[in-house]
Amino acid sequence: MSNIIGKTMDSLIQALQPLSMTLFFIVPLLFMLGLISRFRRRLPYPPGPRGLPIIGNMLMMDQLTHRGLAKLAHKYGGLFHLRMGFLHMVAVSNPEMARQVLQVQDNIFSNRPATIAISYLTYDRADMAFAHYGPFWRQMRKLCVMKLFSRKRAESWESVRDEVDTLVRGVAANEGKTVNVGELIFSLTSNITYRAAFGSSANEGQDEFIRILQEFSKLFGAFNIADFIPLLSWIDLQGLSTRLPKARQALDKFIDTIIDDHMQRKKDRNNGSDEANTDMVDDLLAFYSDEAKVNESDDLQNSIKLTRDNIKAIIMDVMFGGTETVASAIEWALTELMRSPDDLKRVQQELAEVVGLDRRVEESDFEKLTFLKCILKETLRLHPPIPLLLHETAEDAEVGGYYIPAKARIMINAWAIGRDPGSWEDPDTFRPSRFLKEGVPDFKGNNFEFIPFGSGRRSCPGMQLGLYALDLAVAHLIHCFKWDLPDGMKPSELDMSDVFGLTAPRASRLIAVPTKRLICPL
Ligand code: HEM
């Protein structure tokens, strides 16, 4: 027996000998040639400020805001490069470069960057917003677009209408008094998303949930040296090693209880056919599976199976994607109108003519409210709620004759692009009537001069719902009420500065005094 094996081995070795000789010489040769040709072919990085050894441009960290990057773009152009420790960053600040990365080469530029904190808090990218582009993301996106954010999901739209009604009643109750409009608007949008996600039965926990969200938000933005120089991960200045697990445990405890309640309710329903008034947790539970371990590498084919982690992470996407974005747009629209009394007069006149002062605005009126639409577009141009779109390259790429390495963080500056002097006349001025002209860019994603919702594969899946809430809230607030600034403040004295985070809301809340404008009861 051993003889036979020995002979077989001998002949196998003989047969392989020429092959192994070839491999011995050819493979290293090919490798060397590959390296040399790549080295020769390698294009330069896009221009950018010179960095220091190892830390690169980390001393410029405070300039990584929409305003800071726009300033740097004046000096280095529409595509420039920074190196933060070991991380390459590329800022995109003009429409043509945005088209290159969001359309022409979108297959390379559609991944998402995530810090260590974000990966941890999204259960290792178990959501849609931070999942890399691929089969898992595609399935999650399909689920969100077709089930959660779809126009067919009437409950979300209904929660917008109900909460706007509550807001109008709240403002009416404070007629003639100084009202913190910004705070009311933030409660409006967090009520909308909270109700759409968990249903109205979970109302008691809302304050606690907002506290959890606030800590998540801080952790998402916290500086962590390990994201840039992994060797220094032991320096934990922000106490992330304890704060991260604590934050995720708080979320687990909160949402697990809600999921358990929903599961119990589902069991209690006789045959499960009672579909009335389902919330997003109900809709997601229809895809729940105990065993499925869904992660990025799984090819889900056509079956969507969600774990608890997926459900929690998607709910967080909805809360983060749909709350501050919409609130910031509503507050900026009202602020710009208070600062521009002629435009406020004109849009209120339009509302009086189209709707009349004897009733509230209805959805069917929107089509005829042309100037209101211009106001909202102009607001999104000057104040895109997500000023920097964050993408990551899946592989090495070439843009405009420059080299961009794989895993580079791409920051598409939607704020700077909306104010690009090459595309917009008098770009920093609020002038809604510019949108009355023929051929002005629109925000649906085909015009790279105006991308408040992004464009292409990673563009906003909640756009319709977000626009509905924005339209309805602004229309109601300016149709139902006349607004004055407090204490004789002049429109020109309004603070127009913003703060930078995932979104860019006003630095200070809008305060104003409402007076009832309609003759019908509110
Ligand atoms: C005025 C309102 C809104 C604006 C301006 C806005 C804007 C954006 C932008 C700029 C992006 C990133 C695009 C990119 O990276 O290229 C985005 C992504 C996203 N938005 Fe919105 N959004 C709004 C409302 C909403 C709402 C209401 C929801 C959900 C209820 C939502 C959910 C999301 C999600 C989940 C993503 C990630 C998509 C992905 O990565 O595939 N957004 N949004």
Coordinates of C-alpha atoms and ligand atoms in Angstrom, one line a residue:
M1 CA 0.0 0.0 0.0
S2 CA 2.8 2.4 1.1
N3 CA 4.6 1.5 -2.1
I4 CA 1.7 2.5 -4.2
I5 CA 1.4 5.8 -2.4
G6 CA 5.1 6.4 -2.7
K7 CA 5.0 5.8 -6.5
T8 CA 2.0 8.0 -7.0
M9 CA 3.8 10.8 -5.1
D10 CA 6.9 10.4 -7.2
S11 CA 5.0 10.7 -10.5
L12 CA 3.0 13.7 -9.1
I13 CA 6.2 15.5 -8.2
Q14 CA 7.7 14.7 -11.6
A15 CA 4.6 16.1 -13.3
L16 CA 4.6 19.2 -11.2
Q17 CA 8.3 19.9 -11.5
P18 CA 8.1 22.0 -14.8
L19 CA 5.1 23.8 -13.4
S20 CA 6.8 24.6 -10.1
M21 CA 9.9 25.9 -11.9
T22 CA 7.7 28.1 -14.0
L23 CA 5.9 29.4 -11.0
F24 CA 9.1 30.0 -9.2
F25 CA 10.4 32.4 -11.8
I26 CA 7.3 33.8 -13.5
V27 CA 5.2 34.7 -10.4
P28 CA 7.8 37.0 -8.8
L29 CA 8.6 38.4 -12.2
L30 CA 5.0 39.3 -12.9
F31 CA 4.7 40.7 -9.4
M32 CA 7.8 43.0 -9.9
L33 CA 6.5 44.0 -13.3
G34 CA 3.1 44.8 -11.8
L35 CA 4.7 46.9 -9.1
I36 CA 7.0 48.8 -11.5
S37 CA 4.2 49.5 -14.0
R38 CA 1.9 50.6 -11.3
F39 CA 4.6 52.8 -9.8
R40 CA 5.2 54.3 -13.3
R41 CA 1.6 54.7 -14.1
R42 CA 0.7 56.2 -10.7
L43 CA -0.8 59.6 -11.1
P44 CA -0.3 62.4 -8.5
Y45 CA -2.8 62.9 -5.7
P46 CA -5.1 65.9 -6.2
P47 CA -3.5 69.1 -5.0
G48 CA -3.7 70.0 -1.4
P49 CA -1.9 71.5 1.6
R50 CA 1.5 69.9 2.4
G51 CA 1.3 67.7 5.5
L52 CA 3.7 66.7 8.2
P53 CA 5.3 63.2 8.5
I54 CA 2.9 60.6 10.0
I55 CA 0.2 63.0 11.1
G56 CA -0.2 64.6 7.6
N57 CA -2.7 67.5 7.8
M58 CA -4.2 66.5 11.2
L59 CA -3.5 70.0 12.5
M60 CA -6.1 71.2 10.1
M61 CA -8.8 69.0 11.6
D62 CA -11.0 72.0 12.6
Q63 CA -11.2 73.0 8.9
L64 CA -13.1 69.8 8.0
T65 CA -16.5 71.6 8.0
H66 CA -18.5 72.6 4.9
R67 CA -17.3 76.2 5.4
G68 CA -13.7 75.3 6.1
L69 CA -13.5 73.0 3.1
A70 CA -15.1 75.6 0.8
K71 CA -12.4 78.1 1.8
L72 CA -9.7 75.5 1.1
A73 CA -11.3 74.8 -2.3
H74 CA -10.8 78.5 -3.3
K75 CA -7.1 77.8 -2.9
Y76 CA -6.7 74.2 -4.1
G77 CA -9.7 73.8 -6.6
G78 CA -12.8 71.6 -7.0
L79 CA -10.9 68.4 -6.1
F80 CA -8.3 68.5 -3.4
H81 CA -6.5 66.0 -1.1
L82 CA -5.7 65.9 2.6
R83 CA -4.0 63.2 4.6
M84 CA -5.2 62.8 8.2
G85 CA -2.7 60.3 9.7
F86 CA -3.1 57.2 7.6
L87 CA -6.4 58.3 6.1
H88 CA -6.7 59.9 2.7
M89 CA -9.4 62.5 2.3
V90 CA -10.6 64.1 -0.9
A91 CA -13.0 67.1 -1.0
V92 CA -15.2 67.6 -4.0
S93 CA -16.5 71.2 -4.3
N94 CA -17.7 71.8 -7.8
P95 CA -20.6 70.3 -9.9
E96 CA -18.4 68.7 -12.5
M97 CA -16.3 66.8 -10.0
A98 CA -19.5 65.8 -8.1
R99 CA -20.8 64.3 -11.4
Q100 CA -17.6 62.4 -11.8
V101 CA -17.9 60.7 -8.4
L102 CA -21.7 60.4 -8.1
Q103 CA -22.5 59.4 -11.7
V104 CA -19.6 58.6 -14.0
Q105 CA -17.7 56.4 -11.5
D106 CA -20.4 55.8 -8.9
N107 CA -19.6 52.1 -8.8
I108 CA -16.2 53.0 -7.1
F109 CA -17.5 55.9 -5.0
S110 CA -20.6 54.4 -3.4
N111 CA -19.2 53.0 -0.2
R112 CA -19.7 54.8 3.1
P113 CA -16.9 55.7 5.5
A114 CA -17.4 54.8 9.1
T115 CA -15.4 55.7 12.2
I116 CA -14.7 53.0 14.9
A117 CA -17.6 54.6 16.9
I118 CA -20.0 54.5 14.0
S119 CA -19.2 50.9 13.2
Y120 CA -19.8 49.9 16.8
L121 CA -23.0 51.9 17.2
T122 CA -24.5 50.6 13.9
Y123 CA -23.9 47.0 15.0
D124 CA -21.1 46.7 12.6
R125 CA -22.9 48.5 9.7
A126 CA -26.1 46.4 10.1
D127 CA -28.1 49.3 8.8
M128 CA -28.6 50.9 5.4
A129 CA -26.9 54.3 5.7
F130 CA -23.5 52.9 6.8
A131 CA -23.6 49.6 4.9
H132 CA -21.1 49.5 2.0
Y133 CA -22.5 49.3 -1.5
G134 CA -23.2 45.7 -2.3
P135 CA -25.9 43.0 -2.1
F136 CA -26.7 43.6 1.5
W137 CA -27.1 47.3 1.1
R138 CA -29.2 46.8 -2.1
Q139 CA -31.7 44.5 -0.2
M140 CA -31.9 47.0 2.7
R141 CA -32.5 49.8 0.4
K142 CA -35.2 47.9 -1.4
L143 CA -36.9 47.2 1.9
C144 CA -36.7 50.9 3.0
V145 CA -37.8 52.3 -0.3
M146 CA -40.6 49.9 -1.0
K147 CA -41.9 49.3 2.6
L148 CA -40.8 52.0 5.0
F149 CA -40.5 55.3 3.1
S150 CA -43.0 54.4 0.4
R151 CA -45.9 56.7 -0.4
K152 CA -48.0 53.6 0.0
R153 CA -47.1 53.5 3.7
A154 CA -50.0 55.8 4.5
E155 CA -49.2 55.8 8.3
S156 CA -46.0 57.9 7.8
W157 CA -47.8 60.5 5.9
E158 CA -50.7 60.5 8.4
S159 CA -48.3 61.0 11.2
V160 CA -46.9 64.1 9.4
R161 CA -50.4 65.6 9.1
D162 CA -51.3 64.9 12.7
E163 CA -48.2 66.3 14.1
V164 CA -48.4 69.4 12.0
D165 CA -51.9 69.9 13.3
T166 CA -50.6 69.6 16.9
L167 CA -47.9 72.1 16.1
V168 CA -50.4 74.6 14.7
R169 CA -52.6 74.3 17.8
G170 CA -49.6 74.7 20.0
V171 CA -48.6 77.9 18.2
A172 CA -52.2 79.2 18.3
A173 CA -52.3 78.7 22.0
N174 CA -49.3 81.1 22.3
E175 CA -50.7 83.9 20.1
G176 CA -49.0 87.2 20.7
K177 CA -46.3 85.7 22.9
T178 CA -42.6 85.1 22.2
V179 CA -42.3 81.5 20.9
N180 CA -39.2 79.4 20.5
V181 CA -40.1 78.3 17.0
G182 CA -36.9 76.3 16.5
E183 CA -37.6 74.1 19.5
L184 CA -41.2 73.6 18.4
I185 CA -40.0 72.5 15.0
F186 CA -37.5 70.1 16.4
S187 CA -40.2 68.5 18.5
L188 CA -42.5 68.3 15.5
T189 CA -40.0 66.3 13.4
S190 CA -38.9 64.0 16.3
N191 CA -42.6 63.3 17.0
I192 CA -43.1 62.4 13.4
T193 CA -40.2 60.0 13.1
Y194 CA -40.8 58.5 16.6
R195 CA -44.4 57.9 15.8
A196 CA -43.7 56.5 12.4
A197 CA -41.1 54.1 13.8
F198 CA -42.7 52.9 17.1
G199 CA -46.4 53.8 16.8
S200 CA -48.2 56.1 19.2
S201 CA -48.4 53.5 22.0
A202 CA -44.7 54.0 22.9
N203 CA -45.0 57.7 23.6
E204 CA -44.0 57.5 27.3
G205 CA -40.4 56.6 26.4
Q206 CA -39.8 59.4 23.9
D207 CA -37.7 61.6 26.3
E208 CA -35.5 58.7 27.2
F209 CA -35.1 57.9 23.5
I210 CA -34.1 61.4 22.7
R211 CA -31.4 61.3 25.4
I212 CA -30.1 58.1 23.8
L213 CA -30.1 59.7 20.3
Q214 CA -28.2 62.8 21.7
E215 CA -25.5 60.6 23.1
F216 CA -25.3 58.6 19.8
S217 CA -25.0 61.9 18.0
K218 CA -22.1 63.1 20.2
L219 CA -20.3 59.8 19.8
F220 CA -20.8 59.8 16.0
G221 CA -18.9 63.1 15.9
A222 CA -16.3 62.5 18.7
F223 CA -12.7 62.8 17.7
N224 CA -10.9 59.4 18.1
I225 CA -7.2 59.3 17.3
A226 CA -7.5 55.6 16.5
D227 CA -9.5 56.4 13.3
F228 CA -6.4 58.2 11.9
I229 CA -3.4 56.5 13.6
P230 CA -4.5 53.0 14.6
L231 CA -1.3 52.4 16.6
L232 CA -2.4 55.1 19.0
S233 CA -5.7 53.5 19.8
W234 CA -4.7 53.3 23.5
I235 CA -5.0 57.0 23.8
D236 CA -8.7 57.3 24.7
L237 CA -9.2 61.0 25.4
Q238 CA -13.0 60.9 25.1
G239 CA -13.5 57.8 27.2
L240 CA -15.0 56.0 24.2
S241 CA -14.1 52.5 25.5
T242 CA -16.8 53.0 28.3
R243 CA -19.2 55.4 26.5
L244 CA -19.7 53.3 23.4
P245 CA -20.8 50.0 25.1
K246 CA -22.9 52.1 27.6
A247 CA -24.7 53.9 24.7
R248 CA -25.4 50.7 22.8
Q249 CA -26.7 48.9 25.9
A250 CA -29.1 51.8 26.5
L251 CA -30.4 51.5 23.0
D252 CA -30.6 47.7 23.2
K253 CA -32.6 47.9 26.4
F254 CA -35.0 50.5 24.9
I255 CA -35.7 48.9 21.5
D256 CA -35.6 45.3 22.8
T257 CA -38.6 46.1 25.0
I258 CA -40.4 47.7 22.1
I259 CA -39.6 44.8 19.8
D260 CA -40.8 42.3 22.4
D261 CA -44.1 44.2 22.9
H262 CA -44.6 44.3 19.1
M263 CA -44.0 40.5 18.8
Q264 CA -46.4 39.9 21.6
R265 CA -49.1 42.1 19.9
K266 CA -48.5 40.2 16.7
K267 CA -49.1 36.9 18.4
D268 CA -52.2 38.3 20.1
R269 CA -53.7 39.2 16.8
N270 CA -55.9 36.3 15.9
N271 CA -54.7 35.5 12.4
G272 CA -52.2 38.3 11.8
S273 CA -54.4 39.8 9.1
D274 CA -55.0 43.0 11.1
E275 CA -52.7 45.3 9.1
A276 CA -54.4 48.6 10.3
N277 CA -52.0 51.2 11.8
T278 CA -48.8 49.3 11.7
D279 CA -45.6 51.1 12.5
M280 CA -42.1 50.6 11.1
V281 CA -41.2 48.0 13.8
D282 CA -44.2 46.0 12.8
D283 CA -43.2 46.2 9.1
L284 CA -39.6 45.2 9.9
L285 CA -40.7 42.3 12.1
A286 CA -42.3 40.8 9.0
F287 CA -38.8 40.0 7.9
Y288 CA -37.4 39.0 11.3
S289 CA -35.6 35.8 11.7
D290 CA -33.9 34.4 14.8
E291 CA -31.2 32.5 13.0
A292 CA -30.4 34.9 10.1
K293 CA -27.0 36.5 10.7
V294 CA -27.2 39.2 8.2
N295 CA -24.0 41.0 7.4
E296 CA -22.3 42.7 4.5
S297 CA -20.7 39.6 3.1
D298 CA -23.9 37.6 2.8
D299 CA -25.5 37.3 -0.6
L300 CA -29.1 37.6 0.3
Q301 CA -30.4 36.9 -3.1
N302 CA -34.0 37.6 -3.0
S303 CA -34.8 36.7 0.6
I304 CA -34.6 39.5 3.1
K305 CA -34.1 38.3 6.7
L306 CA -33.5 40.7 9.5
T307 CA -31.9 40.2 12.9
R308 CA -32.7 42.4 15.9
D309 CA -29.5 44.3 15.3
N310 CA -30.7 45.1 11.7
I311 CA -34.0 46.3 13.0
K312 CA -32.4 48.5 15.7
A313 CA -29.8 49.9 13.2
I314 CA -32.5 50.7 10.6
I315 CA -34.6 52.5 13.2
M316 CA -31.6 54.6 14.1
D317 CA -31.2 55.5 10.3
V318 CA -34.8 56.7 10.3
M319 CA -34.3 58.8 13.5
F320 CA -31.0 60.3 12.3
G321 CA -32.0 60.6 8.7
G322 CA -35.4 62.1 9.2
T323 CA -35.4 64.3 12.3
E324 CA -32.7 67.0 12.2
T325 CA -32.6 67.2 8.4
V326 CA -36.3 68.1 8.1
A327 CA -36.2 70.3 11.3
S328 CA -33.2 72.3 10.0
A329 CA -34.8 72.9 6.6
I330 CA -38.1 74.2 8.1
E331 CA -36.3 76.5 10.6
W332 CA -34.0 77.9 7.8
A333 CA -37.0 78.5 5.5
L334 CA -38.8 80.5 8.2
T335 CA -35.6 82.3 9.2
E336 CA -34.9 83.3 5.6
L337 CA -38.5 84.5 5.2
M338 CA -38.3 86.6 8.3
R339 CA -35.1 88.1 7.0
S340 CA -36.7 88.9 3.6
P341 CA -40.1 90.5 4.4
D342 CA -40.9 91.0 0.7
D343 CA -40.6 87.3 -0.1
L344 CA -42.7 86.5 3.0
K345 CA -45.4 89.0 1.8
R346 CA -45.3 87.5 -1.7
V347 CA -45.7 83.9 -0.5
Q348 CA -48.5 84.8 2.0
Q349 CA -50.3 86.6 -0.9
E350 CA -50.0 83.5 -3.0
L351 CA -51.4 81.4 -0.1
A352 CA -54.3 83.8 0.3
E353 CA -55.2 83.7 -3.4
V354 CA -54.8 79.9 -3.9
V355 CA -56.1 78.7 -0.6
G356 CA -58.0 81.6 0.9
L357 CA -58.0 82.9 4.5
D358 CA -61.0 80.8 5.5
R359 CA -59.3 77.4 5.4
R360 CA -56.0 75.6 6.0
V361 CA -53.7 74.4 3.3
E362 CA -54.3 70.9 1.9
E363 CA -52.1 68.6 -0.2
S364 CA -54.1 69.3 -3.3
D365 CA -53.1 73.0 -3.1
F366 CA -49.4 72.3 -3.3
E367 CA -49.3 72.0 -7.1
K368 CA -50.5 75.6 -7.4
L369 CA -48.2 77.1 -4.8
T370 CA -45.4 77.9 -7.2
F371 CA -43.7 80.6 -5.2
L372 CA -43.8 78.5 -2.0
K373 CA -41.9 75.8 -4.0
C374 CA -39.3 78.4 -5.0
I375 CA -38.8 79.4 -1.3
L376 CA -38.2 75.8 -0.3
K377 CA -35.7 75.2 -3.2
E378 CA -33.8 78.4 -2.4
T379 CA -33.7 77.3 1.3
L380 CA -32.2 73.9 0.4
R381 CA -29.7 75.5 -2.0
L382 CA -28.3 77.9 0.7
H383 CA -28.8 75.5 3.6
P384 CA -28.6 71.8 2.5
P385 CA -29.4 70.0 5.8
I386 CA -26.6 67.5 5.2
P387 CA -23.8 69.8 4.0
L388 CA -21.1 67.2 3.4
L389 CA -22.0 63.9 1.6
L390 CA -19.6 61.3 3.0
H391 CA -18.6 58.5 0.6
E392 CA -15.6 56.1 0.4
T393 CA -13.8 54.6 -2.5
A394 CA -14.1 50.8 -3.0
E395 CA -10.8 50.6 -5.1
D396 CA -8.1 52.9 -6.5
A397 CA -9.6 55.5 -8.9
E398 CA -8.6 58.3 -11.2
V399 CA -10.5 61.5 -11.4
G400 CA -9.6 64.6 -13.4
G401 CA -6.1 63.1 -14.0
Y402 CA -5.5 62.5 -10.3
Y403 CA -5.0 59.4 -8.3
I404 CA -7.5 58.6 -5.4
P405 CA -6.6 55.5 -3.4
A406 CA -9.0 52.8 -2.3
K407 CA -10.7 53.5 1.1
A408 CA -10.2 57.2 0.7
R409 CA -12.9 59.3 2.4
I410 CA -14.7 61.5 -0.1
M411 CA -16.4 64.6 1.2
I412 CA -18.8 66.0 -1.4
N413 CA -19.5 69.6 -0.3
A414 CA -23.2 70.1 -1.3
W415 CA -23.1 73.4 0.6
A416 CA -20.2 74.8 -1.5
I417 CA -21.7 73.4 -4.7
G418 CA -25.1 75.2 -4.1
R419 CA -23.1 78.4 -3.8
D420 CA -20.8 77.9 -6.7
P421 CA -20.4 81.2 -8.5
G422 CA -20.0 79.4 -11.8
S423 CA -23.5 78.0 -11.5
W424 CA -25.5 80.5 -9.5
E425 CA -25.8 84.3 -10.0
D426 CA -25.2 86.2 -6.8
P427 CA -24.9 82.8 -5.0
D428 CA -25.0 83.9 -1.4
T429 CA -28.2 85.9 -1.7
F430 CA -31.6 84.4 -0.8
R431 CA -33.5 85.0 -4.0
P432 CA -36.3 82.5 -4.4
S433 CA -37.5 84.0 -7.7
R434 CA -34.4 82.6 -9.4
F435 CA -36.3 79.3 -9.5
L436 CA -39.1 80.8 -11.6
K437 CA -36.8 81.0 -14.6
E438 CA -36.8 78.3 -17.3
G439 CA -34.0 75.7 -17.0
V440 CA -32.9 76.4 -13.4
P441 CA -31.3 73.2 -11.9
D442 CA -33.6 71.0 -9.9
F443 CA -32.8 68.9 -6.8
K444 CA -34.0 65.6 -8.0
G445 CA -30.4 64.4 -8.6
N446 CA -29.8 65.0 -12.3
N447 CA -28.3 68.5 -11.9
F448 CA -25.1 68.4 -10.1
E449 CA -25.2 72.1 -9.3
F450 CA -27.9 71.4 -6.7
I451 CA -27.7 68.2 -4.7
P452 CA -29.4 68.7 -1.2
F453 CA -30.6 65.0 -1.4
G454 CA -27.4 63.7 -3.1
S455 CA -27.6 61.9 -6.4
G456 CA -27.4 58.4 -7.7
R457 CA -27.1 55.1 -5.7
R458 CA -26.7 56.6 -2.2
S459 CA -29.1 59.5 -2.7
C460 CA -31.7 60.1 0.0
P461 CA -34.4 57.4 0.0
G462 CA -36.6 59.5 2.4
M463 CA -36.8 62.5 0.0
Q464 CA -40.5 62.3 -0.7
L465 CA -41.4 61.9 3.0
G466 CA -39.0 64.7 4.0
L467 CA -40.3 67.1 1.3
Y468 CA -43.9 66.4 2.3
A469 CA -43.1 67.3 6.0
L470 CA -41.2 70.4 4.9
D471 CA -43.9 71.6 2.5
L472 CA -46.7 70.9 5.0
A473 CA -45.0 72.5 8.0
V474 CA -43.8 75.7 6.3
A475 CA -47.1 76.2 4.4
H476 CA -49.1 75.8 7.6
L477 CA -46.9 78.1 9.7
I478 CA -46.9 80.9 7.2
H479 CA -50.6 80.5 6.1
C480 CA -52.0 80.3 9.6
F481 CA -49.9 83.0 11.2
K482 CA -48.3 86.4 10.8
W483 CA -44.9 86.4 12.3
D484 CA -42.9 89.2 13.9
L485 CA -39.5 89.3 15.4
P486 CA -39.4 89.9 19.2
D487 CA -38.4 93.1 21.0
G488 CA -38.4 95.3 17.9
M489 CA -35.5 93.2 16.4
K490 CA -34.8 94.1 12.7
P491 CA -34.7 91.4 10.1
S492 CA -31.1 92.3 9.3
E493 CA -30.2 91.5 12.9
L494 CA -31.1 87.8 12.6
D495 CA -28.2 85.5 13.4
M496 CA -27.6 83.5 10.2
S497 CA -24.7 81.4 11.4
D498 CA -24.9 77.6 11.5
V499 CA -23.2 74.8 13.5
F500 CA -21.5 71.9 11.9
G501 CA -22.3 68.3 12.6
L502 CA -24.0 65.6 10.5
T503 CA -26.4 68.4 9.8
A504 CA -26.0 72.2 9.8
P505 CA -28.8 73.7 11.7
R506 CA -29.0 77.4 12.9
A507 CA -26.5 78.2 15.6
S508 CA -29.4 79.7 17.7
R509 CA -33.0 78.8 17.7
L510 CA -35.5 81.0 15.9
I511 CA -37.6 83.1 18.3
A512 CA -40.7 84.9 16.9
V513 CA -44.1 86.2 17.8
P514 CA -47.2 84.7 16.0
T515 CA -50.5 86.3 15.3
K516 CA -53.4 84.4 13.9
R517 CA -54.0 85.2 10.2
L518 CA -56.9 82.9 9.2
I519 CA -60.6 83.6 9.9
C520 CA -61.4 79.9 10.5
P521 CA -60.7 78.1 13.8
L522 CA -57.3 76.5 14.1
Ligands
HEM1 C1 -35.3 67.6 4.0 C2 -35.1 66.4 4.3 C3 -33.9 65.5 3.9 C4 -32.7 65.8 3.3 C5 -32.3 67.2 2.7 C6 -31.9 64.6 3.2 C7 -30.7 64.5 2.6 C8 -30.0 63.3 2.5 C9 -28.6 63.2 1.9 C10 -27.9 64.4 1.4 C11 -28.2 62.0 2.0 C12 -26.9 61.4 1.6 C13 -26.7 61.3 0.1 C14 -25.3 60.8 -0.3 O1 -24.6 60.3 0.5 O2 -25.0 60.9 -1.5 C15 -29.3 61.2 2.6 C16 -29.3 59.9 2.9 C17 -30.2 59.2 3.6 N1 -31.4 59.7 4.1 FE1 -32.1 61.6 3.8 N2 -32.7 63.6 3.8 C18 -33.9 64.1 4.2 C19 -34.9 63.4 4.8 C20 -34.8 62.0 5.1 C21 -35.9 61.3 5.7 C22 -37.2 61.9 6.1 C23 -35.4 60.0 5.9 C24 -36.1 58.8 6.5 C25 -37.3 58.8 7.1 C26 -34.1 60.0 5.4 C27 -33.3 58.8 5.4 C28 -32.1 58.7 4.8 C29 -31.3 57.5 4.7 C30 -31.6 56.2 5.4 C31 -30.1 57.8 4.0 C32 -28.9 56.9 3.7 C33 -29.1 56.2 2.3 C34 -28.0 55.3 1.9 O3 -26.9 55.4 2.4 O4 -28.2 54.5 1.0 N3 -33.8 61.2 4.9 N4 -30.3 62.1 2.9

